[in-house]
Short mmCIF file of C-alpha atoms in Angstrom, two decimals:
data_model
loop_
_atom_site.label_atom_id
_atom_site.label_comp_id
_atom_site.label_asym_id
_atom_site.label_seq_id
_atom_site.Cartn_x
_atom_site.Cartn_y
_atom_site.Cartn_z
CA MET V 4 -88.20 78.01 62.21
CA ASP V 5 -89.27 74.67 62.29
CA ASP V 6 -86.21 73.04 63.05
CA VAL V 7 -86.69 75.89 65.81
CA VAL V 8 -90.23 75.62 66.42
CA LYS V 9 -89.33 71.92 67.65
CA GLN V 10 -86.62 72.67 70.03
CA VAL V 11 -88.69 74.64 71.91
CA LEU V 12 -91.50 71.87 71.77
CA ALA V 13 -89.32 69.88 73.61
CA THR V 14 -87.85 72.23 76.31
CA GLU V 15 -91.17 72.05 76.87
CA THR V 16 -92.13 68.91 77.46
CA PHE V 17 -88.60 67.94 79.27
CA LEU V 18 -89.30 70.64 81.75
CA GLY V 19 -93.31 70.85 81.92
CA SER V 20 -92.86 66.68 83.08
CA SER V 21 -92.82 66.23 86.45
CA SER V 22 -90.82 62.83 86.20
CA HIS V 23 -87.84 65.42 86.69
CA VAL V 24 -88.88 68.06 88.82
CA SER V 25 -87.28 67.13 92.34
CA PRO V 26 -89.73 65.49 94.66
CA LYS V 27 -88.06 68.01 97.86
CA ILE V 28 -89.52 71.29 96.12
CA THR V 29 -93.33 72.08 96.33
CA ALA V 30 -95.93 71.72 94.11
CA SER V 31 -96.30 75.64 93.30
CA SER V 32 -91.95 76.71 93.91
CA SER V 33 -92.02 73.49 90.89
CA SER V 34 -94.57 74.74 89.05
CA SER V 35 -93.35 78.49 89.41
CA SER V 36 -89.17 78.34 88.79
CA SER V 37 -90.84 75.01 86.03
CA SER V 38 -92.92 78.31 83.65
CA TRP V 39 -89.80 80.09 84.24
CA LEU V 40 -87.08 78.51 83.00
CA LEU V 41 -89.37 77.23 80.87
CA LEU V 42 -89.80 81.52 79.68
CA CYS V 43 -85.95 81.05 79.43
CA CYS V 44 -85.15 78.80 77.41
CA LYS V 45 -87.68 79.54 74.69
CA LEU V 46 -86.59 82.74 74.27
CA SER V 47 -82.53 81.80 74.67
CA ILE V 48 -83.80 79.95 71.65
CA LEU V 49 -85.34 81.88 69.01
CA PHE V 50 -82.57 84.58 69.48
CA LEU V 51 -79.85 81.78 68.65
CA ALA V 52 -81.83 80.34 65.96
CA PHE V 53 -82.27 84.71 64.64
CA ALA V 54 -79.24 85.49 65.48
CA GLU V 55 -77.60 82.34 63.26
CA SER V 56 -79.73 83.84 60.75
CA GLY V 57 -78.70 87.37 60.62
CA ARG V 58 -74.89 85.16 60.22
CA ASN V 59 -76.21 82.93 57.62
CA TYR V 60 -77.89 85.55 55.23
CA GLY V 61 -77.95 89.09 56.66
CA VAL V 62 -74.68 89.92 57.33
CA SER V 63 -73.19 87.78 54.69
CA ALA V 64 -70.56 89.31 52.02
CA THR V 65 -68.12 88.72 49.56
CA THR V 66 -64.27 90.29 49.46
CA PHE V 67 -62.72 91.46 45.77
CA THR V 68 -59.92 91.99 45.75
CA PHE V 69 -58.29 94.32 43.34
CA ILE V 70 -54.30 94.43 41.86
CA ASN V 71 -52.17 96.76 40.07
CA SER V 72 -50.19 94.98 37.21
CA CYS V 73 -50.17 98.24 35.30
CA SER V 74 -46.75 100.29 34.76
CA TYR V 75 -48.82 102.59 35.92
CA GLY V 76 -50.70 104.57 38.82
CA VAL V 77 -55.07 103.36 38.40
CA ALA V 78 -57.94 105.04 40.57
CA VAL V 79 -60.24 102.13 40.89
CA GLY V 80 -64.67 103.27 40.48
CA LEU V 81 -67.07 101.75 42.32
CA GLN V 82 -71.08 102.16 40.35
CA GLN V 83 -73.99 100.77 42.53
CA ASN V 84 -77.19 100.11 41.38
CA THR V 85 -79.83 101.96 42.58
CA ASN V 86 -81.14 102.12 46.25
CA LEU V 87 -78.32 99.10 46.72
CA LEU V 88 -74.93 100.29 49.74
CA LEU V 89 -72.21 102.99 47.69
CA LEU V 90 -69.06 100.74 48.62
CA GLU V 91 -66.06 102.79 48.95
CA ASN V 92 -67.47 106.13 48.39
CA GLY V 93 -66.94 104.96 44.47
CA GLY V 94 -63.00 104.69 43.91
CA PHE V 95 -60.09 105.25 45.29
CA GLN V 96 -56.21 104.81 44.12
CA LEU V 97 -54.69 101.95 43.39
CA PRO V 98 -51.08 102.62 42.64
CA VAL V 99 -48.46 99.90 41.24
CA GLY V 100 -48.21 96.97 41.94
CA VAL V 101 -50.89 97.60 45.29
CA THR V 102 -53.49 95.22 46.35
CA GLN V 103 -56.25 96.17 47.76
CA ALA V 104 -59.71 94.18 49.41
CA VAL V 105 -63.39 95.50 49.37
CA SER V 106 -66.05 93.99 50.42
CA ALA V 107 -69.51 93.52 48.71
CA PRO V 108 -72.90 92.25 50.67
CA ALA V 109 -75.09 90.17 49.79
CA GLY V 110 -77.61 91.20 47.15
CA TRP V 111 -75.25 93.96 45.82
CA SER V 112 -74.69 94.17 42.57
CA GLY V 113 -72.89 96.70 40.38
CA ARG V 114 -70.05 97.28 38.06
CA PHE V 115 -66.04 98.11 38.40
CA TRP V 116 -63.94 99.63 36.71
CA GLY V 117 -60.17 100.82 36.24
CA ARG V 118 -59.84 104.85 35.71
CA THR V 119 -56.69 106.10 33.88
CA GLY V 120 -53.56 108.73 33.45
CA CYS V 121 -55.66 110.40 36.40
CA ASN V 122 -54.80 113.15 38.61
CA PHE V 123 -56.19 114.37 41.26
CA ASP V 124 -55.38 117.33 43.42
CA ALA V 125 -55.49 116.62 48.07
CA ASN V 126 -58.47 117.31 47.97
CA GLY V 127 -59.83 114.14 45.56
CA LEU V 128 -60.01 116.98 43.38
CA GLY V 129 -59.25 116.41 39.44
CA LYS V 130 -60.00 114.57 36.02
CA CYS V 131 -58.82 111.10 34.42
CA VAL V 132 -57.75 111.43 30.75
CA THR V 133 -60.26 107.27 31.15
CA GLY V 134 -62.54 106.86 32.73
CA ASP V 135 -63.32 109.05 34.08
CA CYS V 136 -66.68 109.11 36.33
CA GLY V 137 -67.37 113.60 36.94
CA GLY V 138 -63.52 115.17 38.10
CA VAL V 139 -63.51 113.44 41.35
CA LEU V 140 -61.30 110.37 43.10
CA GLU V 141 -64.66 110.05 44.86
CA CYS V 142 -66.60 108.61 42.01
CA ASN V 143 -70.17 108.86 44.59
CA GLY V 144 -72.67 106.69 42.88
CA ALA V 145 -71.25 108.15 39.42
CA GLY V 146 -70.61 105.52 36.27
CA GLY V 147 -67.21 106.22 34.25
CA ALA V 148 -67.53 108.11 30.80
CA PRO V 149 -67.00 105.22 27.94
CA PRO V 150 -64.88 103.73 26.42
CA ALA V 151 -64.12 101.94 30.22
CA THR V 152 -63.62 98.18 29.98
CA LEU V 153 -66.24 97.28 33.16
CA VAL V 154 -66.26 94.46 35.85
CA GLN V 155 -70.31 93.80 36.10
CA VAL V 156 -71.21 92.02 39.57
CA VAL V 157 -74.58 90.57 41.20
CA VAL V 158 -73.56 89.09 44.25
CA GLY V 159 -75.92 86.25 45.22
CA ASP V 160 -78.68 86.26 48.56
CA GLY V 161 -79.26 82.62 48.30
CA VAL V 162 -77.76 81.79 44.96
CA PRO V 163 -74.99 82.27 42.18
CA ASP V 164 -73.08 85.48 42.07
CA GLN V 165 -72.68 86.06 38.50
CA TYR V 166 -70.25 88.56 36.73
CA ASP V 167 -68.71 88.86 34.17
CA VAL V 168 -66.61 91.24 31.41
CA SER V 169 -67.76 93.52 29.95
CA LEU V 170 -66.87 96.22 26.65
CA VAL V 171 -70.25 96.70 24.97
CA ASN V 172 -69.26 100.75 26.23
CA GLY V 173 -65.93 100.85 24.83
CA TYR V 174 -62.46 99.52 26.32
CA ASN V 175 -59.65 101.16 27.51
CA LEU V 176 -57.28 98.86 30.30
CA PRO V 177 -57.09 95.32 30.26
CA LEU V 178 -58.65 93.97 33.17
CA GLN V 179 -59.88 89.70 34.40
CA ILE V 180 -62.27 88.47 36.93
CA ALA V 181 -61.29 85.14 38.68
CA ALA V 182 -63.14 83.25 41.42
CA SER V 183 -61.32 81.16 44.39
CA GLY V 184 -62.72 78.83 45.80
CA GLY V 185 -66.26 78.69 44.97
CA THR V 186 -69.11 76.49 43.12
CA GLY V 187 -70.25 76.32 39.81
CA SER V 188 -69.83 77.68 37.03
CA CYS V 189 -66.06 79.85 37.73
CA GLY V 190 -64.88 80.86 34.65
CA THR V 191 -62.34 83.60 34.50
CA ALA V 192 -63.86 86.38 32.26
CA GLY V 193 -62.04 89.05 31.43
CA CYS V 194 -59.93 90.49 28.61
CA ILE V 195 -55.55 91.15 28.95
CA SER V 196 -54.91 91.67 25.07
CA ASN V 197 -54.54 95.89 25.17
CA LEU V 198 -57.34 96.11 22.86
CA ASN V 199 -56.33 100.02 21.77
CA MET V 200 -52.90 98.79 19.40
CA LYS V 201 -55.97 96.69 17.63
CA CYS V 202 -58.25 99.29 17.98
CA PRO V 203 -59.37 100.84 14.15
CA PRO V 204 -58.69 103.94 13.47
CA ALA V 205 -62.15 105.14 13.15
CA LEU V 206 -63.42 103.55 16.64
CA GLN V 207 -59.80 105.18 18.57
CA VAL V 208 -58.92 107.37 21.33
CA ALA V 209 -56.79 109.48 21.50
CA ASN V 210 -54.74 112.03 24.24
CA ASN V 211 -51.48 113.90 23.51
CA GLY V 212 -51.19 111.86 19.97
CA VAL V 213 -51.48 108.33 21.62
CA VAL V 214 -54.50 105.59 21.77
CA VAL V 215 -55.49 105.47 25.29
CA ALA V 216 -58.68 104.10 24.53
CA CYS V 217 -61.12 102.17 21.88
CA ASN V 218 -64.98 103.05 21.25
CA SER V 219 -67.77 100.23 20.72
CA ALA V 220 -69.08 100.64 17.70
CA CYS V 221 -72.51 101.80 18.82
CA ASP V 222 -70.92 105.27 20.88
CA ALA V 223 -68.53 105.20 18.06
CA PHE V 224 -71.44 105.97 15.21
CA ASN V 225 -74.21 105.82 17.55
CA GLN V 226 -75.98 103.60 14.31
CA PRO V 227 -79.09 101.30 15.88
CA GLN V 228 -77.60 97.71 14.11
CA TYR V 229 -74.99 98.51 16.46
CA CYS V 230 -76.52 99.65 19.34
CA CYS V 231 -79.19 96.84 19.12
CA LYS V 232 -81.56 99.24 19.48
CA GLY V 233 -85.28 99.80 17.20
CA TYR V 234 -85.93 97.44 14.79
CA TYR V 235 -82.30 95.18 16.01
CA ASN V 236 -83.04 94.19 19.11
CA THR V 237 -84.16 90.86 19.28
CA PRO V 238 -80.54 88.59 18.94
CA GLY V 239 -82.46 87.43 15.64
CA THR V 240 -82.38 91.12 14.14
CA CYS V 241 -78.54 91.61 15.73
CA PRO V 242 -76.06 89.58 14.74
CA PRO V 243 -71.53 90.04 15.65
CA THR V 244 -70.67 93.28 13.50
CA PRO V 245 -67.00 93.15 11.93
CA TYR V 246 -66.42 95.41 14.85
CA SER V 247 -67.15 93.87 17.63
CA GLU V 248 -66.07 90.34 16.04
CA ASP V 249 -62.74 92.29 16.27
CA PHE V 250 -63.41 92.13 19.55
CA LYS V 251 -64.70 88.94 20.41
CA SER V 252 -61.01 87.54 18.83
CA ALA V 253 -59.22 89.50 20.42
CA CYS V 254 -61.23 88.81 24.24
CA PRO V 255 -63.34 85.85 24.31
CA MET V 256 -63.96 85.69 27.75
CA ALA V 257 -65.23 88.79 27.42
CA TRP V 258 -68.86 90.66 26.16
CA THR V 259 -69.13 92.35 23.34
CA TYR V 260 -72.22 93.95 22.22
CA ALA V 261 -75.75 93.53 23.02
CA PHE V 262 -76.36 89.55 22.10
CA ASP V 263 -73.15 88.34 22.43
CA THR V 264 -73.78 85.14 24.37
CA VAL V 265 -70.97 83.48 23.97
CA ASN V 266 -68.12 82.78 27.44
CA THR V 267 -69.85 86.33 28.90
CA THR V 268 -71.18 85.16 32.33
CA TYR V 269 -70.34 83.19 34.85
CA THR V 270 -72.60 81.96 37.63
CA CYS V 271 -70.49 80.91 41.26
CA SER V 272 -71.06 79.96 45.21
CA GLY V 273 -69.20 81.13 48.07
CA ALA V 274 -66.34 82.18 46.33
CA SER V 275 -63.77 85.92 46.95
CA TYR V 276 -62.98 87.82 43.72
CA THR V 277 -60.15 89.27 42.56
CA ILE V 278 -60.00 91.21 40.24
CA THR V 279 -56.34 91.92 37.71
CA PHE V 280 -55.38 95.43 35.71
CA CYS V 281 -53.16 94.27 33.32
CA PRO V 282 -52.63 90.63 34.68
CA ALA V 283 -50.59 89.81 30.92
CA ALA V 284 -48.31 92.09 32.79
CA ARG V 285 -47.82 89.99 35.72
CA VAL V 286 -46.70 86.65 33.44
CA ARG V 287 -44.65 89.12 30.94
CA ALA V 288 -43.34 89.91 34.20
CA CYS V 289 -41.97 86.04 34.93
CA ILE V 290 -40.43 85.56 31.89
CA SER V 291 -38.33 89.07 32.35
CA CYS V 292 -37.03 87.16 35.35
CA VAL V 293 -36.39 84.55 33.68
CA ILE V 294 -34.09 85.95 30.42
CA LEU V 295 -32.38 87.93 33.52
CA ALA V 296 -31.23 84.37 35.48
CA ASN V 297 -29.88 82.75 32.37
CA ILE V 298 -28.75 85.79 31.05
CA TYR V 299 -26.81 85.96 34.88
CA GLN V 300 -25.93 82.54 34.66
CA ARG V 301 -22.99 82.81 36.91
CA PHE V 302 -26.16 82.81 40.29
CA GLU V 303 -27.68 79.70 41.54
CA HIS V 304 -30.66 80.95 41.41
CA GLY V 305 -30.12 84.23 39.21
CA CYS V 306 -33.73 85.16 39.19
CA GLU V 307 -34.14 84.80 43.46
CA ILE V 308 -31.73 87.34 44.00
CA LEU V 309 -32.50 89.02 40.82
CA THR V 310 -35.62 89.72 42.60
CA ARG V 311 -34.65 90.51 46.13
CA LYS V 312 -31.24 92.84 44.93
CA LEU V 313 -33.57 95.13 42.04
CA PRO V 314 -36.90 96.77 42.58
CA LEU V 315 -40.50 95.14 41.90
CA THR V 316 -40.64 98.87 40.21
CA PHE V 317 -37.66 98.14 37.39
CA PHE V 318 -39.47 94.95 36.94
CA TRP V 319 -42.99 96.50 35.89
CA HIS V 320 -41.12 98.64 33.53
CA ILE V 321 -39.25 96.31 31.63
CA SER V 322 -42.85 94.12 31.51
CA PHE V 323 -44.84 96.74 30.51
#
């Protein structure tokens, strides 16, 4: 506000100087007009200053764009930390190939996750095989049942944003979060590997004989050495376990246990973020397209023609 005060004082000095008053105006009318004009200018400057302050600090927002690159539908879950704004009523459907943007205000913090195997009725009631939040589409502030791959974010308010992908409560599907347009440590966090295919038998969660999620060792065994509790509640007494090391090997850019400090949390300013479910599928779709284009070499632009002629769902199914 120092600059605003200087502006007001400068305006007062200028308007109060007799050298700037027209000689045709009488002394009394000059004084009255000058006082009213000075008051209006003061109020105008202060109003604009506070409005500008509000634009810069009070109503800024960060955009998170969700993309479903999986071969199946995903229900997005959003949970805010205590006493913060509920975003999108806590959840929404994200069909195959669909993109949806969500804005979070400065100072917001919470987590996002994907729910799989969901079936909801017209009233948003139903259930998800993984990541369920109480049998509803709109989680309304409730968290997802583990195991679930989590994106954890803190939207900065005058400080950089923080974000990571956590497997501390297990894994249910691959995802990543990537920053765009920011400055700082704006790396890509995530787990793009399909851990369900590599999950140790003791950690597997199955549905109809198919592994649909992979528990953390903490949730599977509920032992302090895996949960970093009690005597094991420090980095020195709770080192990585063979289970968390397997997670880290498959997903080096994710948080794998309570005291994981390697390539875990990123800090970034002024960015927007893209959260992609099944990010590897996008790469495989392009590879599949190139292979098909080579098969049909008689087309000069095989890949372009194929993607134009065939439905998008064709590429989702062949790529994942």
